[in-house]
Short mmCIF file of C-alpha atoms in Angstrom, two decimals:
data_model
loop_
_atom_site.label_atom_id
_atom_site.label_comp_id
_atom_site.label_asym_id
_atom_site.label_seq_id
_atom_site.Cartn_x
_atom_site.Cartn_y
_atom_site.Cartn_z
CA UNK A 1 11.40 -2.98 20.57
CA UNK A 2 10.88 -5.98 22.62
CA UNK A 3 8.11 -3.55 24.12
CA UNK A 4 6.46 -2.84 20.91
CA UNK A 5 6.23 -6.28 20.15
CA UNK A 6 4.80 -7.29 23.30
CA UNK A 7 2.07 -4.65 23.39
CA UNK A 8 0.90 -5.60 19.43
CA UNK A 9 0.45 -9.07 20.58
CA UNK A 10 -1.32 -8.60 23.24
CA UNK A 11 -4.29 -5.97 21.73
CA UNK A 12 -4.22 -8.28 18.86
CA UNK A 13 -5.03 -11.43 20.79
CA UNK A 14 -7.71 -9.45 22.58
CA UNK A 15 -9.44 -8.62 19.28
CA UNK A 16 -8.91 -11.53 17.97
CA UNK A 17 -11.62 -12.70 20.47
CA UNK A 18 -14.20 -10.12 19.21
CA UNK A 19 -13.50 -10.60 15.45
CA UNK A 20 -11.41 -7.32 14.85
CA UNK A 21 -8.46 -7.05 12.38
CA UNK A 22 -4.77 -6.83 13.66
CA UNK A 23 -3.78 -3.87 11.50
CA UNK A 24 -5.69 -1.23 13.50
CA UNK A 25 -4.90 -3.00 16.81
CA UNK A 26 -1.03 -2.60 16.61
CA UNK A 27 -1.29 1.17 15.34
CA UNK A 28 -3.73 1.32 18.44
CA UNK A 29 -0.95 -0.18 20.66
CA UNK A 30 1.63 2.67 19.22
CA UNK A 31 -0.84 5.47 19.94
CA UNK A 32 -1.85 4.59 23.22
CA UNK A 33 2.10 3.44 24.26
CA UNK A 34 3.80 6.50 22.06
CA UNK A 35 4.34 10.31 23.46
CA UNK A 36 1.05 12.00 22.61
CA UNK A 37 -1.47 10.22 25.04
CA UNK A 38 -1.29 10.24 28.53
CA UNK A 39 -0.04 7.82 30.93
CA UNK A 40 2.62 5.47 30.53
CA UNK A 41 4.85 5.87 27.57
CA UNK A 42 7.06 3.35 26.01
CA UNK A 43 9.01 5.58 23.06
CA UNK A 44 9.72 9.27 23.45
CA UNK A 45 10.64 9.98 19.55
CA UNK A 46 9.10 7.70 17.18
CA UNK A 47 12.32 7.99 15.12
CA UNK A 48 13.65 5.28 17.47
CA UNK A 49 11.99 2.59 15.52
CA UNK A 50 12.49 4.46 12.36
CA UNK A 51 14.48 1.71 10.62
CA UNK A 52 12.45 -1.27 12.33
CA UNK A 53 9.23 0.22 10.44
CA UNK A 54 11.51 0.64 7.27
CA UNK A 55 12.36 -2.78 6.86
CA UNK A 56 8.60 -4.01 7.96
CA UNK A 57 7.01 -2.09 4.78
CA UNK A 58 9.92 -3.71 2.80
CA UNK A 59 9.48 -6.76 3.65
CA UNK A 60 5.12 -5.90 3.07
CA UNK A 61 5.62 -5.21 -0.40
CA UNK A 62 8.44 -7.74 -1.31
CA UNK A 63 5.68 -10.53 -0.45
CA UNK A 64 3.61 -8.89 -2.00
CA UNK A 65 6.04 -8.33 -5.55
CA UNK A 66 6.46 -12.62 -4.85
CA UNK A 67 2.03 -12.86 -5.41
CA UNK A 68 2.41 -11.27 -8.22
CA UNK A 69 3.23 -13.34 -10.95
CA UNK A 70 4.84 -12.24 -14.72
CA UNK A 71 2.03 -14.35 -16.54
CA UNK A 72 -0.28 -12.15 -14.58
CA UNK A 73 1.24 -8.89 -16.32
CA UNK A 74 1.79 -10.21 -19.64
CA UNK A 75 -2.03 -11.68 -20.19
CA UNK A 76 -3.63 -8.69 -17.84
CA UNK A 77 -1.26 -5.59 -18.79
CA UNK A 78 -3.94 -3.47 -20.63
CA UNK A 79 -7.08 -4.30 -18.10
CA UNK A 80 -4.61 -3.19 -15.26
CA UNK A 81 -3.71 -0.18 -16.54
CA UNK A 82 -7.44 0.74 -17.55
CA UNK A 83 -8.20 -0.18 -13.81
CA UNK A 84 -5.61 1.37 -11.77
CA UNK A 85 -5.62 4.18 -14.16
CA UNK A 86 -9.27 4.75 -13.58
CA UNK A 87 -8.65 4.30 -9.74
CA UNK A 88 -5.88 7.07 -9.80
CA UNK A 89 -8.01 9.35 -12.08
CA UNK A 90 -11.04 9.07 -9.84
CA UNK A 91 -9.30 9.46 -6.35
CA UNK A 92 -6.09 11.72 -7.33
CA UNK A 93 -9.08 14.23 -9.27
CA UNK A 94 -11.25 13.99 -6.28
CA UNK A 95 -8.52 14.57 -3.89
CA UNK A 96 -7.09 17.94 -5.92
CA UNK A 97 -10.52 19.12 -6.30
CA UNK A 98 -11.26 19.19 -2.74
CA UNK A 99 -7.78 20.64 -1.37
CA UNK A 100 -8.47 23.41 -4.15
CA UNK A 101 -12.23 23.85 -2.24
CA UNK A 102 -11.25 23.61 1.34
CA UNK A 103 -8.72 26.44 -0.11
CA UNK A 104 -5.41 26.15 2.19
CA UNK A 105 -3.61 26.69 -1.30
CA UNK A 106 -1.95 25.50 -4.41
CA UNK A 107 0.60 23.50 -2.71
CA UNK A 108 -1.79 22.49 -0.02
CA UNK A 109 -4.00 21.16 -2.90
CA UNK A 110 -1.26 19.23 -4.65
CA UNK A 111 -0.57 17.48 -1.43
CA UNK A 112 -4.01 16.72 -0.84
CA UNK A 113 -4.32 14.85 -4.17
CA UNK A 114 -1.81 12.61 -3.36
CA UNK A 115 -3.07 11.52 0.20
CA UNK A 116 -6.16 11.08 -0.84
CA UNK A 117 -5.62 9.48 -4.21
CA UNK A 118 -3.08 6.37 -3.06
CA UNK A 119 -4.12 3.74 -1.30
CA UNK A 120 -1.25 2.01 1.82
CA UNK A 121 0.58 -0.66 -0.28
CA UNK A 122 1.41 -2.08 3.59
CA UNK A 123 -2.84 -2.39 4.83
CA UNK A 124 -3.79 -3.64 1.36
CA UNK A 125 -1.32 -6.51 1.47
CA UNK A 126 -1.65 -7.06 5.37
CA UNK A 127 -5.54 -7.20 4.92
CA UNK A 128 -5.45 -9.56 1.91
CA UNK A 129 -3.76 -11.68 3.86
CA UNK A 130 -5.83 -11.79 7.59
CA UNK A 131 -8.45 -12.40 5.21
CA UNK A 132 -6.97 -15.41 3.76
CA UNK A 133 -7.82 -13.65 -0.52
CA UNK A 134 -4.13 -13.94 -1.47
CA UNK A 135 -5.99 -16.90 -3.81
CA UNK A 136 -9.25 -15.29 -4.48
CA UNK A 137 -9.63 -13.86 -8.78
CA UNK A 138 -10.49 -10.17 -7.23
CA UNK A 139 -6.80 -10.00 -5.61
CA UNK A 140 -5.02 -9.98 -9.19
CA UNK A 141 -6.73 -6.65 -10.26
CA UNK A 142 -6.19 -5.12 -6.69
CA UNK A 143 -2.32 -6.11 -6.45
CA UNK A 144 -2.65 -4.83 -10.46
CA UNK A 145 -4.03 -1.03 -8.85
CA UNK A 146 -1.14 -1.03 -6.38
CA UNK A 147 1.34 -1.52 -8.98
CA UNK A 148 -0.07 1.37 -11.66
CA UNK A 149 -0.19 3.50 -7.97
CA UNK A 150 2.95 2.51 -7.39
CA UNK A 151 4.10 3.56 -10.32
CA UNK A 152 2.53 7.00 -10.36
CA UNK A 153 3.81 7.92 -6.77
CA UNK A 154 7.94 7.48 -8.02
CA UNK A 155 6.99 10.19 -11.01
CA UNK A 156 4.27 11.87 -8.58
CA UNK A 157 6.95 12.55 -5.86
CA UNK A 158 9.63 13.05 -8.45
CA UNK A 159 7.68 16.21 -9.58
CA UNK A 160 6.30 16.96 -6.17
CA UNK A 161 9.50 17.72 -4.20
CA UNK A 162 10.81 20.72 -6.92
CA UNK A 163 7.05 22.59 -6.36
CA UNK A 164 7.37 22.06 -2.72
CA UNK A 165 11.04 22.87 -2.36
CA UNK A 166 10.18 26.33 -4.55
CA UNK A 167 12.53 25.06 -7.29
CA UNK A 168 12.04 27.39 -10.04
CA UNK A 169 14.05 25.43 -13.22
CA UNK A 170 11.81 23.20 -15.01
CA UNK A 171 14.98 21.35 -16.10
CA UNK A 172 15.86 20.33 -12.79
CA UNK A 173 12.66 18.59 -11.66
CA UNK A 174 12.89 16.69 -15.28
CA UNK A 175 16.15 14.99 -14.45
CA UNK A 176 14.66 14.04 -11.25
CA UNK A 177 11.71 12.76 -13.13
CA UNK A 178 14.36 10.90 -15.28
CA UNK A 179 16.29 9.31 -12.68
CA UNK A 180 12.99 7.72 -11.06
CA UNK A 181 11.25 6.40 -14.58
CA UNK A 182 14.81 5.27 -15.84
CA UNK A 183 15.40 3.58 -12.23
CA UNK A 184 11.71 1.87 -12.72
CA UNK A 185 12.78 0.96 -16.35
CA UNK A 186 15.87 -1.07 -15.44
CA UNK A 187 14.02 -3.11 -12.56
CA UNK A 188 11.11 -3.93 -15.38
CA UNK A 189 13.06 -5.08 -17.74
CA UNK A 190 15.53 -7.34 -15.07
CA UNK A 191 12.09 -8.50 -14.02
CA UNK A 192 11.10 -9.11 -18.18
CA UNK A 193 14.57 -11.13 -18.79
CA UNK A 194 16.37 -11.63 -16.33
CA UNK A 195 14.56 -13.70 -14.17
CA UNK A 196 16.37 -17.05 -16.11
CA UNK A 197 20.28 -15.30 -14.90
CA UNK A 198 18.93 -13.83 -11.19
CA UNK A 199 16.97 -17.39 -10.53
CA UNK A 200 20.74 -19.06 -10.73
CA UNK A 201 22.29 -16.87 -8.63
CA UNK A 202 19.61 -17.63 -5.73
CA UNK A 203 19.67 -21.16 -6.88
CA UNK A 204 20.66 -22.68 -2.97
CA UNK A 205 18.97 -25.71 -0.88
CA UNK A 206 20.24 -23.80 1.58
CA UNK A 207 17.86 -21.97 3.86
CA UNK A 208 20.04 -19.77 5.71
CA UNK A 209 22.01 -18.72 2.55
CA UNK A 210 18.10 -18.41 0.55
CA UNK A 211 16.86 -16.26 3.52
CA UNK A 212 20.02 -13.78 3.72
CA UNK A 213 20.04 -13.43 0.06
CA UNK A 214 16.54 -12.53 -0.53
CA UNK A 215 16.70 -10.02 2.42
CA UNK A 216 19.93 -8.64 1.33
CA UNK A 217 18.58 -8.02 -2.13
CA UNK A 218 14.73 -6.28 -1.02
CA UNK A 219 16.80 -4.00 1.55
CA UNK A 220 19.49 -3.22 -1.30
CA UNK A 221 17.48 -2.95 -4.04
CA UNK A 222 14.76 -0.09 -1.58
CA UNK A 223 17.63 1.59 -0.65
CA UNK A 224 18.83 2.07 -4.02
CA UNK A 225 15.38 2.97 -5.20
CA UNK A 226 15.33 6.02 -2.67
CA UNK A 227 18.61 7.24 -4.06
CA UNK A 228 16.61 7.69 -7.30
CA UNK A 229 13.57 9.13 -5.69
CA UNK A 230 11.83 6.10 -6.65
CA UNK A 231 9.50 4.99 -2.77
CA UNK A 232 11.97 2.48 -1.54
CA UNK A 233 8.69 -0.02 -1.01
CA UNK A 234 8.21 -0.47 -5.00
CA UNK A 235 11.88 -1.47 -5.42
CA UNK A 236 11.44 -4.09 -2.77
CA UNK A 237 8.31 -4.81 -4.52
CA UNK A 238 10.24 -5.57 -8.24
CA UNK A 239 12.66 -7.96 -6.26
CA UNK A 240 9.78 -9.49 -4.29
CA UNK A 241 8.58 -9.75 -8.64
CA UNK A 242 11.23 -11.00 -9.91
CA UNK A 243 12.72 -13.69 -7.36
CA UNK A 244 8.80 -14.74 -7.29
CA UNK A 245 9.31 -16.51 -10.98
CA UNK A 246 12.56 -18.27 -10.11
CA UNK A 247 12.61 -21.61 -9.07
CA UNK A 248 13.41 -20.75 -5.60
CA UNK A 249 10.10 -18.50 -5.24
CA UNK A 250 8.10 -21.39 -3.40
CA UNK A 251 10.56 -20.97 -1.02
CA UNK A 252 11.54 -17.75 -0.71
CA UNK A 253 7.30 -17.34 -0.12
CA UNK A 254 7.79 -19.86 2.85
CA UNK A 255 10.82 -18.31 4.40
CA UNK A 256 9.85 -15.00 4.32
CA UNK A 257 6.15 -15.38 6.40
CA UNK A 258 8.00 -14.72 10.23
CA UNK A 259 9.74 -11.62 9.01
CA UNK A 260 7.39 -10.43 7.11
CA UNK A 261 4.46 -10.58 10.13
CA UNK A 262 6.78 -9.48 12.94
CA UNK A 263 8.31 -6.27 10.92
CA UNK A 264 4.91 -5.65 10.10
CA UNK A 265 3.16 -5.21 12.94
CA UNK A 266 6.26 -2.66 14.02
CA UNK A 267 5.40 -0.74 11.08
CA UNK A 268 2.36 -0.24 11.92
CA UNK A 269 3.23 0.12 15.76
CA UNK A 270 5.25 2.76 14.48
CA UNK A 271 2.49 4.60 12.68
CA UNK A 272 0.52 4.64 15.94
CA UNK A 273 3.87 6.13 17.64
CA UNK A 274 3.38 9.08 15.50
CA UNK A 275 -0.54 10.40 15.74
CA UNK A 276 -1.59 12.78 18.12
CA UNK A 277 -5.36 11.84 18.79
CA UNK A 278 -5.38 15.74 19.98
CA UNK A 279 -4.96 17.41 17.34
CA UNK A 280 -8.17 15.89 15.43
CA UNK A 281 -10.91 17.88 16.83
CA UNK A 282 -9.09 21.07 14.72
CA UNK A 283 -9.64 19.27 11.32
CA UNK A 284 -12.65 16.91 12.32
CA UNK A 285 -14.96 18.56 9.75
CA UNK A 286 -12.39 18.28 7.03
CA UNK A 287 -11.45 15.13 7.12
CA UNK A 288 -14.71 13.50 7.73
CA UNK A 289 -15.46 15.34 4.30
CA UNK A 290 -12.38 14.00 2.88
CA UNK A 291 -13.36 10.31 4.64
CA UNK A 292 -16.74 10.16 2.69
CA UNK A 293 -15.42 11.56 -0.76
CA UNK A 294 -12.77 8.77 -0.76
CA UNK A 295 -15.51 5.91 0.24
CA UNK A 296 -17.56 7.58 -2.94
CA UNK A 297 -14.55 7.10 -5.47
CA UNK A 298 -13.69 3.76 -4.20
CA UNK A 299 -16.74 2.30 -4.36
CA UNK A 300 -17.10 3.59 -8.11
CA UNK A 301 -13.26 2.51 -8.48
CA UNK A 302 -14.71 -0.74 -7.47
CA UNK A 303 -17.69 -0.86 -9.82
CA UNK A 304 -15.34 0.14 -12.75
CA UNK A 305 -13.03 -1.89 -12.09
CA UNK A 306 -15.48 -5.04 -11.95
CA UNK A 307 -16.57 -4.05 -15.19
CA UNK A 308 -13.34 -4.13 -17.07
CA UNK A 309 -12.67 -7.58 -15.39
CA UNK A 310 -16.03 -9.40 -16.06
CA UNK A 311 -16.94 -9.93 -12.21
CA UNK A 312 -20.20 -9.78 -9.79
CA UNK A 313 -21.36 -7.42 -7.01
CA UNK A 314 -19.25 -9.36 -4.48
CA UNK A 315 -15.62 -9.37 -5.72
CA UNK A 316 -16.36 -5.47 -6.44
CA UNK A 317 -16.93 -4.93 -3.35
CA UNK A 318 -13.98 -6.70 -1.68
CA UNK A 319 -11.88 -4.23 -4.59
CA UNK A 320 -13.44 -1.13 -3.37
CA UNK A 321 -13.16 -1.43 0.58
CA UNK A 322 -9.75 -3.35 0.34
CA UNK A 323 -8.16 -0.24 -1.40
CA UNK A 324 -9.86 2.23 1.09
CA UNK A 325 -6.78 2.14 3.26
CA UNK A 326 -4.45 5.40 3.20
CA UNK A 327 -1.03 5.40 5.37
CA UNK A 328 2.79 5.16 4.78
CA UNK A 329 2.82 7.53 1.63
CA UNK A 330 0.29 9.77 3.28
CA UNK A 331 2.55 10.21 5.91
CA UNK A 332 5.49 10.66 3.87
CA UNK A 333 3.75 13.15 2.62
CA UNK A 334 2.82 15.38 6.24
CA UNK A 335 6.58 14.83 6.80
CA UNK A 336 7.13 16.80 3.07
CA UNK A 337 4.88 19.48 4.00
CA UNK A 338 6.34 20.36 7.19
CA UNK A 339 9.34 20.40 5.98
CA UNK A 340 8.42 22.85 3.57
CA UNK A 341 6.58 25.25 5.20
CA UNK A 342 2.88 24.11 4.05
CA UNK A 343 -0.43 24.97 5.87
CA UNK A 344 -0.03 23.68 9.73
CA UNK A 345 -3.56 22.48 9.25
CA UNK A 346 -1.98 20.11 6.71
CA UNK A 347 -0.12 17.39 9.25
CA UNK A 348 -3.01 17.29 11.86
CA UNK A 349 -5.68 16.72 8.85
CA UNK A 350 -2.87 14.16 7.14
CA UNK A 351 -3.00 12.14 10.57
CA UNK A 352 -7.09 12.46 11.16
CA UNK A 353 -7.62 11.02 7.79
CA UNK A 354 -5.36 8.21 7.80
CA UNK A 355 -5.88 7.14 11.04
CA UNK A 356 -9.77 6.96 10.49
CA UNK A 357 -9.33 5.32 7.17
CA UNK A 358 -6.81 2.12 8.70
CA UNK A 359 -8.74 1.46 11.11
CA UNK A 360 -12.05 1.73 9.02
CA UNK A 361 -10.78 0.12 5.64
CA UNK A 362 -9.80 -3.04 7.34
CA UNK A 363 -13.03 -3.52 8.81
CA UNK A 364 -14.73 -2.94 5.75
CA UNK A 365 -12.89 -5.11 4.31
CA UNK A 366 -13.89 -7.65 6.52
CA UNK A 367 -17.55 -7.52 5.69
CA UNK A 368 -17.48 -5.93 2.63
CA UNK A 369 -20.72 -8.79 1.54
CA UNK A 370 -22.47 -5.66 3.54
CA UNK A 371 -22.03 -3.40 0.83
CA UNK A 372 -22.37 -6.45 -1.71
CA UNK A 373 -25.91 -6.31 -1.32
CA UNK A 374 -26.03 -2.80 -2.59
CA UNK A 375 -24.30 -2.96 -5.56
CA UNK A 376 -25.72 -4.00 -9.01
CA UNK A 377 -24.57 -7.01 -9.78
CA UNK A 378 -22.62 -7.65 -13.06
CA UNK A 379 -24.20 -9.65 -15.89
CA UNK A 380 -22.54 -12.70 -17.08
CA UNK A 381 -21.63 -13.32 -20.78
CA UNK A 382 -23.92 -15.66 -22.20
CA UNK A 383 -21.64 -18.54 -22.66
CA UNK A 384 -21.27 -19.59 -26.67
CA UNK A 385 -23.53 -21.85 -28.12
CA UNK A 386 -22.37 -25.90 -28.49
CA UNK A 387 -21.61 -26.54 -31.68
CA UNK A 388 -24.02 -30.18 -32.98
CA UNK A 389 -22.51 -33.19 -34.11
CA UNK A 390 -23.20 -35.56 -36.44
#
């Protein structure tokens, strides 16, 4: 571990002198240190760190749950669902279509979808924040997209694991669907009332106390989560929600910074641990078809959703390349197929794509005013004429 750490640091100093993001730096680190390059190599099995990258996407998403504020649901409910709804109709119907053309079958297809239609909860919130946009208006609607994603992958997985597993009873995959949207259910509506009752019990000028409680609660509440087939990250995500509107959240925002960077960069680390650079050239046409059809949809994604919101050419930009990223549930995803049986082809296309896409999306990001210029920019509303006194 102490390793892992030490390698991160030290690519992501380097590019730090050149301008390059750390995200793509400390999966570099993991590929070039992990078992599937030559040379010198610092973890065997990437399950050694298995638990290390848990807790990093945890902690990800729980600061990203404390950003995201309940005024910010109740006033912009309807305009995030249109968005991420649009997003996930775009990418999700892009992604099925082309697993259905590329023709490695049903299944295959079904997989496909979901790689390519969800964007990594873990880049999008690690990117926001190298690029200092926690603040900026664009970063409500994008942190709105995660959440309707979010939200789709517990029912999306929910259904997905009965069709992979062969399960033949209809009933069966409904209960599971059940358990996840009744699990999501009680977390909305603790984070609807009970933020008043949950605020007390965190109520502590104590640091130590505040920083084992919140931690305690975002690990419990994931692990509970993935009981219910719900992804453990949008559990830690409701806490991160809820505790964020109690009069500790200030805090809790402070405290949890360290933990959240240094778990962070071993989840990433970690994904680096488990791509095999070799096994691109197999899949290279593929997924540099799949690459291009996902820049397509997120740039309309983008466009749409600057529409809905009222902004310019700029802040639809930074929504359309922030989002590009695809990872952890991507990856979850090559681990399902395996499992299961799926296409071969699947896990060394799975690890092409993302791979590509985190270390492309971040950059992007970075200078999305690039692709700025070539959008149309949005008309304002002609502001209401003043009324004339007498």
């Amino acid at each position: 571990m102490g390793g892992a750490f030490v390698a991160a640091a030290v690519l992501a100093r380097l590019g730090n002198r050149i301008g390059l993001p750390t995200i793509p730096l400390f999966i570099l680190a993991g590929i070039l240190l992990g078992p599937n390059t030559p040379g010198f190599v610092l973890l065997h099995d990437p399950h050694d760190l298995e638990m290390l990258s848990a807790l990093g996407l945890v902690l990800l998403l729980f600061y990203l749950g404390l950003e995201f504020h309940m005024d910010d649901l109740k006033t912009g409910g309807k305009k995030m669902a249109l968005a991420g709804g649009l997003y996930l109709a775009l990418n999700v119907g892009a992604g099925l279509a082309f697993g259905f053309a590329i023709g490695w079958g049903t299944s295959e297809a079904l997989v496909l979808a979901g790689v390519l239609g969800i964007s990594s909860s873990a880049i999008v919130t690690k990117t926001l924040v190298d690029l200092g946009r926690i603040g900026n208006p664009e970063t409500k609607p994008i942190l709105g997209i995660i959440v309707v994603e979010d939200v789709f992958l517990a029912l999306y997985l929910a259904a997905l694991q009965p069709v992979l597993a062969g399960a033949d009873s209809m009933g069966s995959a409904m209960v599971q669907i059940g358990k996840a949207f009744g699990f999501l259910l009680v977390l909305a509506l603790a984070a609807r009332f009970g933020t008043k009752v949950i605020g007390k019990l965190f109520a502590t000028k104590d640091n130590e106390l505040l920083v084992i409680s919140f931690l305690g609660a975002a690990v419990l509440v994931a692990g509970i989560a993935e009981e219910f087939g719900v992804a453990d990250a949008i559990g830690a995500f409701m806490v991160g929600l809820i505790l964020g509107n109690t009069t500790s959240g200030d805090r809790i925002r402070e405290l949890v910074h360290p933990l959240r960077d240094a778990f962070g960069a071993i989840f990433f680390f970690g994904f680096g641990l488990s791509i095999d650079p070799g096994d691109l050239p197999t899949v290279l046409v593929p997924v540099l078809v799949a690459v291009a059809i996902t820049i397509v949809m997120n740039v309309v994604a983008g466009l749409s959703a600057a529409r809905i919101y009222g902004f310019g050419a700029q802040p639809a930009a930074n929504v359309a390349t922030t989002l590009l990223a695809r990872g952890e549930f991507a990856l979850i995803l090559a681990t399902m197929a395996s499992v299961a049986g799926l296409d071969p082809r699947l896990s060394s296309f799975i690890a092409g794509y993302v791979l590509i896409l985190a270390v492309v999306a971040p950059l992007a990001a970075g200078r999305s005013a690039w692709l700025a210029r070539l959008l149309p920019e949005q008309k304002e509303p002609a502001p209401a004429p003043a009324a004339q006194g007498y």
